[in-house]
Tab-separated table of C-alpha atoms in Angstrom:
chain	number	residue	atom	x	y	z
A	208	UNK	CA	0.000	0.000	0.000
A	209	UNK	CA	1.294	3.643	-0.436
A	210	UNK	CA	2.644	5.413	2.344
A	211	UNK	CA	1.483	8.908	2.717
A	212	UNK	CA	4.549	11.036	3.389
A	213	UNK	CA	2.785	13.954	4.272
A	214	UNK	CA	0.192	11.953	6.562
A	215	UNK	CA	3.310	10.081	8.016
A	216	UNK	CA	4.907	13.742	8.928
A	217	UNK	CA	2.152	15.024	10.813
A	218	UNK	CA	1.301	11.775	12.840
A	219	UNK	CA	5.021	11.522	14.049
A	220	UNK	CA	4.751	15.208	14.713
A	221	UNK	CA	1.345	14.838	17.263
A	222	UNK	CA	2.047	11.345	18.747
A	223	UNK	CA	1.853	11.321	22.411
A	224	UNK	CA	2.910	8.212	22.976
A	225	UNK	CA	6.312	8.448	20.911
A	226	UNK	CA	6.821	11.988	22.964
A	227	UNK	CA	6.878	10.173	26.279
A	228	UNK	CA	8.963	7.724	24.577
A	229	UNK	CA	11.467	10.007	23.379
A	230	UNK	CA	11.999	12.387	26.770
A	231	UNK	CA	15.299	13.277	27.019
A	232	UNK	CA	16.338	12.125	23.379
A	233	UNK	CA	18.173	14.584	21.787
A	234	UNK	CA	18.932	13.619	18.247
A	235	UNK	CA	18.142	12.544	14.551
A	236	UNK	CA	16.743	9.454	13.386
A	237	UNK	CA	16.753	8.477	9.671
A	238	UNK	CA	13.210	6.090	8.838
A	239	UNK	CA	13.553	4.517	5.563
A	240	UNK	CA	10.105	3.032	5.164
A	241	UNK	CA	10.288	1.196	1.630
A	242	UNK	CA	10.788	3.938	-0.513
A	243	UNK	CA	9.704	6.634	1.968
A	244	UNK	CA	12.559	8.242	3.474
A	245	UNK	CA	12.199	10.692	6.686
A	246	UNK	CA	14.441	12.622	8.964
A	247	UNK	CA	13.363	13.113	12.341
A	248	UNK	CA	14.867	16.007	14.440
A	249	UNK	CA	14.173	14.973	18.276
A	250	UNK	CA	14.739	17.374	21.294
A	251	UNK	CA	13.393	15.918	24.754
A	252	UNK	CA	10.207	14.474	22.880
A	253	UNK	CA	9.667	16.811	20.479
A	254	UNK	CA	9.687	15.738	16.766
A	255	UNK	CA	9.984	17.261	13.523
A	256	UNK	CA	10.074	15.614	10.693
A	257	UNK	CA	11.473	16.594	7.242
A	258	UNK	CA	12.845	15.309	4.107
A	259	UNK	CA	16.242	14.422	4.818
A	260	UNK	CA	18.632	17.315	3.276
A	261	UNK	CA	20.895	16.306	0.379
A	262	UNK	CA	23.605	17.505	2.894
A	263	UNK	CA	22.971	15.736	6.240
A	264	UNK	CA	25.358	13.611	7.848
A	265	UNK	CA	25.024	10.025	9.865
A	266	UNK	CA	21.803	10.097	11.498
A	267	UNK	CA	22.031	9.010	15.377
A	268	UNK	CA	19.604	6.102	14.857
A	269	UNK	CA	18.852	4.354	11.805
A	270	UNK	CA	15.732	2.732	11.217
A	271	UNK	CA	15.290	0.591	8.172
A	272	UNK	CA	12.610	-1.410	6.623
A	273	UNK	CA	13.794	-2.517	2.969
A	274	UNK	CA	11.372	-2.077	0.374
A	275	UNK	CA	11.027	-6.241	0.080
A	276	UNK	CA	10.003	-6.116	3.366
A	277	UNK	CA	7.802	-3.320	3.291
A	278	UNK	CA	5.587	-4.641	0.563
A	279	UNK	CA	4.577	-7.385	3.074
A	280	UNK	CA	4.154	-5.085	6.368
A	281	UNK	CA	2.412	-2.695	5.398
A	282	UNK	CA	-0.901	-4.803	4.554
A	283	UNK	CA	-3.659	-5.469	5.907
A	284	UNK	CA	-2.748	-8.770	6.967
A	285	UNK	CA	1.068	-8.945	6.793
A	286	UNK	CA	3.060	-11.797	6.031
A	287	UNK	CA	4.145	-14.397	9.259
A	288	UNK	CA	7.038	-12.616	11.152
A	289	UNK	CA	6.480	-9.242	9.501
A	290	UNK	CA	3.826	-7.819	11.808
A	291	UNK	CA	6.042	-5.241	13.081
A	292	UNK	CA	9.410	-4.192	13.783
A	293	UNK	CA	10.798	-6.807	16.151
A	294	UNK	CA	10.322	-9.660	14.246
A	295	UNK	CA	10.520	-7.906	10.899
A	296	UNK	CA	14.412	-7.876	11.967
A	297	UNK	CA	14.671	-11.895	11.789
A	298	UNK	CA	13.981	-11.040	7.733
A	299	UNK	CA	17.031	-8.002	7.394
A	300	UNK	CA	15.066	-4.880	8.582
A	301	UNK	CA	17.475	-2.881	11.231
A	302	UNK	CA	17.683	-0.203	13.862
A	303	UNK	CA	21.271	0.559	13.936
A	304	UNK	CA	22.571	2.695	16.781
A	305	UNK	CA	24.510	1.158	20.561
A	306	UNK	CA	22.432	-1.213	21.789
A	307	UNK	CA	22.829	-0.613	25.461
A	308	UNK	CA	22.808	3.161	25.329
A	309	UNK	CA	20.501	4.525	22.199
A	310	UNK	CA	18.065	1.458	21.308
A	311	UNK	CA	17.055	0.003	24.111
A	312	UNK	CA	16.226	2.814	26.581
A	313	UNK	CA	14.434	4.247	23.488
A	314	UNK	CA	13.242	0.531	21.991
A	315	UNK	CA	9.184	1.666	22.380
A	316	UNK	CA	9.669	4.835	20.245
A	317	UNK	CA	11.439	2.904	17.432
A	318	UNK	CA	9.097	0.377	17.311
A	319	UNK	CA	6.242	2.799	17.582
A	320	UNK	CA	8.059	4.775	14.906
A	321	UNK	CA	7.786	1.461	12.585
A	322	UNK	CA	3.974	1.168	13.595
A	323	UNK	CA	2.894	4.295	12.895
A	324	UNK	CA	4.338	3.872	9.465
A	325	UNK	CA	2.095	0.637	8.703
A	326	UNK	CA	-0.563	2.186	9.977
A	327	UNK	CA	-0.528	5.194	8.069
A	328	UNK	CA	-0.480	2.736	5.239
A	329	UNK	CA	-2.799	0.459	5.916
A	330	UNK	CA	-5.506	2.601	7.562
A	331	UNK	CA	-5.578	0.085	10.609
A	332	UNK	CA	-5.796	1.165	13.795
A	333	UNK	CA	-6.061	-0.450	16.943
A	334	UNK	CA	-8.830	-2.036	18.512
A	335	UNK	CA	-9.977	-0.912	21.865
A	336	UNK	CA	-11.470	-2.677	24.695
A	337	UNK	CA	-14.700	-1.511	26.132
A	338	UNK	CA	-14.622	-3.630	29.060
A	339	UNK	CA	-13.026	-6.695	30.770
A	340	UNK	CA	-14.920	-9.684	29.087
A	341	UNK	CA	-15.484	-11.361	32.852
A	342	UNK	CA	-15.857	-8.586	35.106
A	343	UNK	CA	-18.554	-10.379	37.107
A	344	UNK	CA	-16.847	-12.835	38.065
A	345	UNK	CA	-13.471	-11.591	38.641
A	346	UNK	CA	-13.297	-12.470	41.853
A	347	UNK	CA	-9.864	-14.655	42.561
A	348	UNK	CA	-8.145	-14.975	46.042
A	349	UNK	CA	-4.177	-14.384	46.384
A	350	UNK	CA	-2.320	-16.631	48.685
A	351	UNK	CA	1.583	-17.572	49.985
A	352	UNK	CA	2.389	-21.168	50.550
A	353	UNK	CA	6.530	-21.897	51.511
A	354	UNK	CA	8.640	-24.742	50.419
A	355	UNK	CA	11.792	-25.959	50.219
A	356	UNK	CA	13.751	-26.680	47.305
A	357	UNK	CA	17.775	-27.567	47.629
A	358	UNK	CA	18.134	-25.713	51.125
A	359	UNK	CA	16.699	-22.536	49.739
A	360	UNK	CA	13.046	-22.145	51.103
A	361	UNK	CA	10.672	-20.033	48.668
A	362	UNK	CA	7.591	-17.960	49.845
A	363	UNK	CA	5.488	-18.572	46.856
A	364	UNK	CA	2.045	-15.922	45.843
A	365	UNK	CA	-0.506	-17.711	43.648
A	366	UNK	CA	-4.340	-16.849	42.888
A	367	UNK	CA	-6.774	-19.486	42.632
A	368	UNK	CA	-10.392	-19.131	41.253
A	369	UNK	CA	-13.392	-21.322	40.449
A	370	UNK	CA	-14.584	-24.573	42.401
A	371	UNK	CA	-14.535	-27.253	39.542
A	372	UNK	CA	-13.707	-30.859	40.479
A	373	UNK	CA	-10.584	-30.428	38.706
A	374	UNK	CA	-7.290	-28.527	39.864
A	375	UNK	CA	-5.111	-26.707	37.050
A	376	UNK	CA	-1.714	-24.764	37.296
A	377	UNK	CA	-1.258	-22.010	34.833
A	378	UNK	CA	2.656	-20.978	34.441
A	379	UNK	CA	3.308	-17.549	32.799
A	380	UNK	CA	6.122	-16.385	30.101
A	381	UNK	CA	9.838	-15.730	30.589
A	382	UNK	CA	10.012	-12.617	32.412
A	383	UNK	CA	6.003	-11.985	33.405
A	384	UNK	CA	4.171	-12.828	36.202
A	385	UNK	CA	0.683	-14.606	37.038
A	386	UNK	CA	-1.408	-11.510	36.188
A	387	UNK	CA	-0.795	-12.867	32.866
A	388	UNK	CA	-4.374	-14.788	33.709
A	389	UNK	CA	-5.869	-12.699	35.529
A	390	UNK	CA	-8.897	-13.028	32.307
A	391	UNK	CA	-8.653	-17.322	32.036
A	392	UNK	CA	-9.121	-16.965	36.333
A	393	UNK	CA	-12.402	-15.027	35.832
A	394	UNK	CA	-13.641	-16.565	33.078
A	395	UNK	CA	-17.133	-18.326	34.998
A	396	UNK	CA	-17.609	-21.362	32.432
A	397	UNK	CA	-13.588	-22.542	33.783
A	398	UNK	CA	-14.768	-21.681	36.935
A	399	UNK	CA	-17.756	-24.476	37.327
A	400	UNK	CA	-15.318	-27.274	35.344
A	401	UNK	CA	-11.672	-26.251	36.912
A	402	UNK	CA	-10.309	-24.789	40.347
A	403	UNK	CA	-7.621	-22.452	38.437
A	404	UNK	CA	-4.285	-21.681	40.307
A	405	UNK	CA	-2.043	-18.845	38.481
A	406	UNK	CA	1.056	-19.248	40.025
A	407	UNK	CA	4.186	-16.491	40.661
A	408	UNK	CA	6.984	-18.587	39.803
A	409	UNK	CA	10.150	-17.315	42.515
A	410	UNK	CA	11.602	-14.626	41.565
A	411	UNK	CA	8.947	-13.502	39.687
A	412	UNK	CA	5.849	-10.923	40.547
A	413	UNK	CA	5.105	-11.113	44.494
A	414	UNK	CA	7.182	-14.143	45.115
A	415	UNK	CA	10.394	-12.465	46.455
A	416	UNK	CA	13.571	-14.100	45.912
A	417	UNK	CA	14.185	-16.153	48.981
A	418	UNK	CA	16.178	-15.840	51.501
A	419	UNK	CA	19.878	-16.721	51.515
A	420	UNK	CA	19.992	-16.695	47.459
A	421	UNK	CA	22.014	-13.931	47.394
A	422	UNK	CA	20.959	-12.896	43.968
A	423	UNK	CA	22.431	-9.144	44.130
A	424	UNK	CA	25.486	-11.543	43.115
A	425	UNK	CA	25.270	-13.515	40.160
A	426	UNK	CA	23.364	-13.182	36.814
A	427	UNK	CA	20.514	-15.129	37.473
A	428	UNK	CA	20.203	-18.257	35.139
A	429	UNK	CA	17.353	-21.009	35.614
A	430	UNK	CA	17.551	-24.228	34.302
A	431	UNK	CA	15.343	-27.067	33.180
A	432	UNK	CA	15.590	-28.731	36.567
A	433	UNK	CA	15.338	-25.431	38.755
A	434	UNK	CA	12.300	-24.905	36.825
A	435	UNK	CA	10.395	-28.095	37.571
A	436	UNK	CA	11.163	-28.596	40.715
A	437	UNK	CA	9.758	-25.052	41.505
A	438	UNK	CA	6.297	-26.148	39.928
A	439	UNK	CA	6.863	-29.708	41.520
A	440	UNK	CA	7.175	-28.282	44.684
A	441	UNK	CA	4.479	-25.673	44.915
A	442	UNK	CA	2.026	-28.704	43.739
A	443	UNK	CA	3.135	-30.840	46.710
A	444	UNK	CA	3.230	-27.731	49.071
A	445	UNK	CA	-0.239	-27.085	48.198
A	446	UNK	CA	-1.945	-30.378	48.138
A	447	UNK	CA	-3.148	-30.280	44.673
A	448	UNK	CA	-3.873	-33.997	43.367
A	449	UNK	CA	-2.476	-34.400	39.681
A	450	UNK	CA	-3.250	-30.940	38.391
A	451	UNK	CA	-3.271	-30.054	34.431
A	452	UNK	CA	-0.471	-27.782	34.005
A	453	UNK	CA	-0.724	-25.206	31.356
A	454	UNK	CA	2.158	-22.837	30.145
A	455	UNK	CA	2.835	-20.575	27.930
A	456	UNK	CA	6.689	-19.499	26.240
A	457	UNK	CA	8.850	-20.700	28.528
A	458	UNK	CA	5.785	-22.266	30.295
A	459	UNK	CA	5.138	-23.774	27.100
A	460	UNK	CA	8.477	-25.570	26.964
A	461	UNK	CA	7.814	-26.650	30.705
A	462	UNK	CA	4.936	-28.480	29.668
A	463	UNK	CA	6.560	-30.909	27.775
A	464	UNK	CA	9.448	-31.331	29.943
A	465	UNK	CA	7.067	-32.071	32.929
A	466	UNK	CA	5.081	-35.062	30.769
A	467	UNK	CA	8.402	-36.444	30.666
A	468	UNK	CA	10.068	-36.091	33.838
A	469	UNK	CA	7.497	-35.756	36.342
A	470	UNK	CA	4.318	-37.622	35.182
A	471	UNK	CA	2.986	-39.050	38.076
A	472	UNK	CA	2.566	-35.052	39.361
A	473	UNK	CA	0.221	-33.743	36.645
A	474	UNK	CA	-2.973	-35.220	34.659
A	475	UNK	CA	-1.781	-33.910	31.107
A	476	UNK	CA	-0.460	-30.942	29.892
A	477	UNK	CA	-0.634	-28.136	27.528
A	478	UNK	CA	1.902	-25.983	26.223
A	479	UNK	CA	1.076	-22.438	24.707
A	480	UNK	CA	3.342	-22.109	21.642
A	481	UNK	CA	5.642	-24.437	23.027
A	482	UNK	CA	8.386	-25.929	20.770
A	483	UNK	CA	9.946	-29.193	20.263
A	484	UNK	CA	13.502	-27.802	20.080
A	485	UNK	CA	15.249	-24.531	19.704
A	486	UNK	CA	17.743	-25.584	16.972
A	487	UNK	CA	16.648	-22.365	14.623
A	488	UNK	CA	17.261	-19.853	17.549
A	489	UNK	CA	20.875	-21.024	18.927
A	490	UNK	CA	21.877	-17.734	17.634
A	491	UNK	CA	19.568	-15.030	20.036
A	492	UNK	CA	21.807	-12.944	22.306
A	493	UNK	CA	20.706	-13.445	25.726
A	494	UNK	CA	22.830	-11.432	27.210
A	495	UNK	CA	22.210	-8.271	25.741
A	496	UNK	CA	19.695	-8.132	28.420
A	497	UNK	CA	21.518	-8.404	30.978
A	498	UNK	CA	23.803	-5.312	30.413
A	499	UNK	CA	23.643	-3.185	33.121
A	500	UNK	CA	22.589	-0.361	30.822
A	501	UNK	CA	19.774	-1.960	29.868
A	502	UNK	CA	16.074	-1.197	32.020
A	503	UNK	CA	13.323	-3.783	32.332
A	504	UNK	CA	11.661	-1.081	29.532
A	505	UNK	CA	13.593	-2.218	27.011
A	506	UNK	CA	11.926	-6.302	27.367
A	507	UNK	CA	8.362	-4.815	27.984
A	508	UNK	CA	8.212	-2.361	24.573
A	509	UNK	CA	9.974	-5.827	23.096
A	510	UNK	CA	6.792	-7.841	24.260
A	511	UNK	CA	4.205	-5.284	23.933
A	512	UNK	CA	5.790	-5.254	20.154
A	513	UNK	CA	5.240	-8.932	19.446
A	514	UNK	CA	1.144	-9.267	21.031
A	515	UNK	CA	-1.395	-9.904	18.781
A	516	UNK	CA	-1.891	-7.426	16.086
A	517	UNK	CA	-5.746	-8.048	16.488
A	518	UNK	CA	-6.034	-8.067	20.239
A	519	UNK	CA	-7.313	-5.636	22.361
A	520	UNK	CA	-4.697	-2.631	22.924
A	521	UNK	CA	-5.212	-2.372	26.707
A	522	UNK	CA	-5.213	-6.085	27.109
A	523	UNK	CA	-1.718	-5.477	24.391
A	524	UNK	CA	-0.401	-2.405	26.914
A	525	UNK	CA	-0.408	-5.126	30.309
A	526	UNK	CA	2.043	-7.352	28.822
A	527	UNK	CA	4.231	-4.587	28.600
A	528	UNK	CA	3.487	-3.292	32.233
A	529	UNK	CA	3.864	-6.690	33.666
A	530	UNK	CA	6.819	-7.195	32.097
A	531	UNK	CA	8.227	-3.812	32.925
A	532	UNK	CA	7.624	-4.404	36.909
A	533	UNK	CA	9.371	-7.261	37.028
A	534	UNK	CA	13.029	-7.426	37.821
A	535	UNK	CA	14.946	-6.719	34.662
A	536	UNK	CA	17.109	-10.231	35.064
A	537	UNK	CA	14.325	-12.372	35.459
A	538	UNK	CA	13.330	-12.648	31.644
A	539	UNK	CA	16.918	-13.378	30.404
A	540	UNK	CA	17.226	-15.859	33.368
A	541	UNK	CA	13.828	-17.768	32.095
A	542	UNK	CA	15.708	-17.301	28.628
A	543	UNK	CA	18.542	-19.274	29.129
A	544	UNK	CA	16.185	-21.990	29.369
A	545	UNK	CA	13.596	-21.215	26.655
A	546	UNK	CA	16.143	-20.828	24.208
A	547	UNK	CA	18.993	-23.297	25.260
A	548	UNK	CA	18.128	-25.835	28.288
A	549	UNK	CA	14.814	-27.643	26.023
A	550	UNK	CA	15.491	-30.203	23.062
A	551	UNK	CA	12.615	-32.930	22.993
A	552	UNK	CA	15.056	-34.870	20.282
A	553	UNK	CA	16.980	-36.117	23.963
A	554	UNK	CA	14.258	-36.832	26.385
A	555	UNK	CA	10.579	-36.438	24.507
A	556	UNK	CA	11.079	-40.440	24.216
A	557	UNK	CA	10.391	-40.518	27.448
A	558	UNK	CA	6.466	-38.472	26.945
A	559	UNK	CA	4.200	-41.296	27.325
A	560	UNK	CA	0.847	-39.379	26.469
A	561	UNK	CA	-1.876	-42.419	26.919
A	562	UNK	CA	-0.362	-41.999	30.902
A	563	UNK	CA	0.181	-38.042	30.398
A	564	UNK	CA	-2.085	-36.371	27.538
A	565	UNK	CA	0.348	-33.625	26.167
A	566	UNK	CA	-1.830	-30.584	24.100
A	567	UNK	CA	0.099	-27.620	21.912
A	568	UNK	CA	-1.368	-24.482	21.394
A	569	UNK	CA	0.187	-21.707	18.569
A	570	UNK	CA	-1.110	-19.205	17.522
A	571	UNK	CA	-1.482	-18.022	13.866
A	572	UNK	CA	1.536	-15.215	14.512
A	573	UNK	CA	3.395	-16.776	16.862
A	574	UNK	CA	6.973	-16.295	15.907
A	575	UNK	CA	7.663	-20.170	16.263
A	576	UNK	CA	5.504	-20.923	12.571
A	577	UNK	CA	8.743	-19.740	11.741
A	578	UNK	CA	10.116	-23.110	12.039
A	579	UNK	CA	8.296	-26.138	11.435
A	580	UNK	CA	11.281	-28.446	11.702
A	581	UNK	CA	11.116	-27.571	15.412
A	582	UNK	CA	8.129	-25.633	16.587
A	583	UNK	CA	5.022	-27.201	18.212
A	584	UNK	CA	3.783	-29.319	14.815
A	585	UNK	CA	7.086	-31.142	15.041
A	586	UNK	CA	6.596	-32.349	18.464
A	587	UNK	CA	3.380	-33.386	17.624
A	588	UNK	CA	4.966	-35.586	14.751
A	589	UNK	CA	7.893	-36.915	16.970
A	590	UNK	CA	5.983	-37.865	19.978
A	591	UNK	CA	3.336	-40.139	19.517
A	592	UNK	CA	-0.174	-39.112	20.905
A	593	UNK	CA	0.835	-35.656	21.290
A	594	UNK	CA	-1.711	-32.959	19.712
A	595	UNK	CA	-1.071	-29.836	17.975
A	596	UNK	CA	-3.255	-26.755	17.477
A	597	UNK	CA	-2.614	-23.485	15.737
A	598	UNK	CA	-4.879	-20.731	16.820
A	599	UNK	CA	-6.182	-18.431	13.756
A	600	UNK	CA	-5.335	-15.100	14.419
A	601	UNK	CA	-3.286	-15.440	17.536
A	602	UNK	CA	-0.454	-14.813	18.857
A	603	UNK	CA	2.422	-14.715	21.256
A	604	UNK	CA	0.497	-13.606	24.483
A	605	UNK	CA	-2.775	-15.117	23.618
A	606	UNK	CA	-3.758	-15.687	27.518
A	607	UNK	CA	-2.932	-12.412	28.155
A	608	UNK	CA	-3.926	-10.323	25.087
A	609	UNK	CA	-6.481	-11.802	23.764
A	610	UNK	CA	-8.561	-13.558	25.990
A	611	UNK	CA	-12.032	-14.302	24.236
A	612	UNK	CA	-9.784	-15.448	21.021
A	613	UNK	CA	-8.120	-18.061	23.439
A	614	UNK	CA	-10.623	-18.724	25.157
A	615	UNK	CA	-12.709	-21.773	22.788
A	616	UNK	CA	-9.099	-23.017	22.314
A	617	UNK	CA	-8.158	-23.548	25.768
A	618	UNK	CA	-11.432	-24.686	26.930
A	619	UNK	CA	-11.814	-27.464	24.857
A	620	UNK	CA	-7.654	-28.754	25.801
A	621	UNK	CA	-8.966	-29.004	28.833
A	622	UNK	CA	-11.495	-30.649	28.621
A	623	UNK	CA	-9.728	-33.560	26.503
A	624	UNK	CA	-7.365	-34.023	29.099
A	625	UNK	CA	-9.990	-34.077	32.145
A	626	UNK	CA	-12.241	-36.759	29.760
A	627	UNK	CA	-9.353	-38.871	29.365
A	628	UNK	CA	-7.773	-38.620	33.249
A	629	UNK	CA	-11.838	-40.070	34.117
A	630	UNK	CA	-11.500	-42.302	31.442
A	631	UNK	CA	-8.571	-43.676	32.900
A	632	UNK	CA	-9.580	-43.694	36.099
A	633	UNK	CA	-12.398	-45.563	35.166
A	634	UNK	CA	-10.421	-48.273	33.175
A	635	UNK	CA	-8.182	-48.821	36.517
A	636	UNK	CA	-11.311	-49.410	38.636
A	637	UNK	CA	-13.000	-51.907	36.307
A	638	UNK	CA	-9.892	-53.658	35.655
């Protein structure tokens, strides 16, 4: 679609959002949009925009979308990994400045920068939420329950709503927190079937880092093992009896890893855009976030960036706030295993899902359909029994952003696994 220079100008000009982005930015920034090319003059917010001069010199941040590139964004419906500027850079398009110091305390106005852009283009705007879809029923109860894991002992906060017959755990992304499902606890259809338990995994959202762990330390790194003995634990310290664990991202990976390793704790499982290995990503740079430079911001207006294009904004804007309160380390700690600590091709053998029904959810956009050879339809075709689901018009944060489009999906994963844990029940007793 064409790309209204002139309408482009004044909308960079009048955004509020990309003038609280930009306070304190003094600078120029050089957006090559396709064939639109724009020079923006920044002082502490305030932006002018102008052709570039045949004269001027290196911009202080480039931000490039080649024209290839920009032929599929700027659509109504944009290609699979081009629906905005963070993943648009797996395909060549760039934001070149210092990482640490220029593009990632400023990451939300270059992004927005991008947006704006497409949406100028495209005519879209965002949708808006008129309401929460369960307010009636949002009615969960937060608790702390303590265990001990490896001599460390961990004062764990959880919420739990609804009074079904049927106990499930829901694990949040790398980085986040339970408020992640704060709509699937209030939705009053799970509430009758399911007794819901969003959990704060340690370190994360109100559950502290314990005592003795001397974090202030070390970078924080959490492995496979650290992981599932945290959800292990909190299920025995809690009393639940065989819950259905559901994750998503890193949770997502978890899923798997429990059917395998700790079956005789859970019912089933289901992992939220989950992957069978991470062979295509070896090459992500972890520890960019954990430069001391670098604020929680910059992970949050990463997030925000990669929620459904479809969803709700406000139910879009509280990824990025949850991710934002959180400790900055925590999501490149969770990352060290999401990216590098889960390969299925070494221990899914060991997934038996007639004992433990495994379920994985993807949405249409998730950033995973990238990679068949290794994203949730592959573990599906390695491990037998194992289902696979992609969710039209989905993405990322589906739990979070968009909880009506989730909603049918996760319902009916649920209830699959609940049939068959009575089924199997029942075939014990009669046998």
């Amino acid at each position: 679609m064409t790309l209204d220079s002139l309408q482009l100008r004044t909308r960079l000009e009048s955004d509020r959002e990309l003038a609280v982005r930009l306070k304190t930015f003094r600078g120029s920034v050089r957006v090559c949009l396709g064939e639109t090319v724009l020079e923006l003059h920044v002082d502490d917010g305030a932006v002018t925009a102008s052709d570039p001069a045949p004269d001027a010199g290196e911009p202080t941040v480039g931000i490039t979308v080649p024209t290839v590139l920009w032929d599929l964004m700027a659509v109504e419906k944009p290609q699979l990994g081009l629906e905005c500027m963070t993943s648009a850079q797996v395909f060549g398009a760039t934001i070149d400045a210092d990482w640490p110091t220029v593009v990632a305390p400023y990451l939300g106005a270059w992004n927005r920068i991008v947006r704006l852009g497409v949406e100028t283009a495209t005519g879209r705007r965002e949708k808006v939420a008129d309401a929460d879809p369960f307010a009636d029923s949002d009615d969960p109860v937060g608790r702390y329950v303590r265990y001990t894991i490896d001599g460390l002992e961990y004062r764990v906060y959880y919420e739990q709503a609804g009074t079904g017959p049927v106990p499930v755990v829901f694990m949040h992304t790398a980085g986040a927190d339970g408020r992640q499902y704060r709509h699937v606890l209030a939705d009053p259809v799970l509430q009758e079937r399911y007794t819901m338990i969003a959990i704060d995994l340690p370190y994360h959202g109100k559950s502290l880092p314990p005592l003795g762990s001397r974090w202030w330390e070390k970078d924080l790194k959490f492995d496979k093992t650290t992981l599932m003995n945290w959800v292990t634990g909190f299920i025995a310290a809690t009393g639940l009896d065989r819950p259905i664990f559901v994750g998503c991202s890193v949770g997502g990976q978890l899923a798997s890893d429990l059917c395998a390793h700790h079956p005789d704790v859970i019912r089933g499982a289901i992992g939220v855009n989950g992957l069978y290995h991470m062979e295509s990503w070896q090459s992500f740079d972890n520890d960019r976030f954990r430069d001391p430079r670098v604020a929680a911001g910059a992970v949050g207006s990463t997030m925000f960036d990669v929620t459904g294009i479809d969803a709700p904004e406000d139910f879009r804007r509280e990824v990025e706030w949850i991710y934002t309160s959180n400790h900055r380390d925590v999501y490149p700690a969770d990352n060290d295993y999401f990216m590098f600590g889960h390969d299925l091709r070494i221990d899914g053998h060991l997934i038996d899902t007639a004992r433990t029904p495994l379920t994985i959810l993807t949405g249409e956009h998730d950033i995973s359909m990238l990679t068949p050879d290794d994203n949730g339809s592959a573990l599906a075709a390695n491990i037998p029994g194992a289902e696979f689901f992609a969710m039209p018009g989905l993405s990322h944060f589906t739990p979070s952003d968009d909880p009506e489009g989730f909603r049918p999906h996760l319902t009916a994963a649920l209830d699959r696994i609940a049939e068959h844990a009575v089924a199997a029940d029942r075939a014990v007793t009669t046998s």
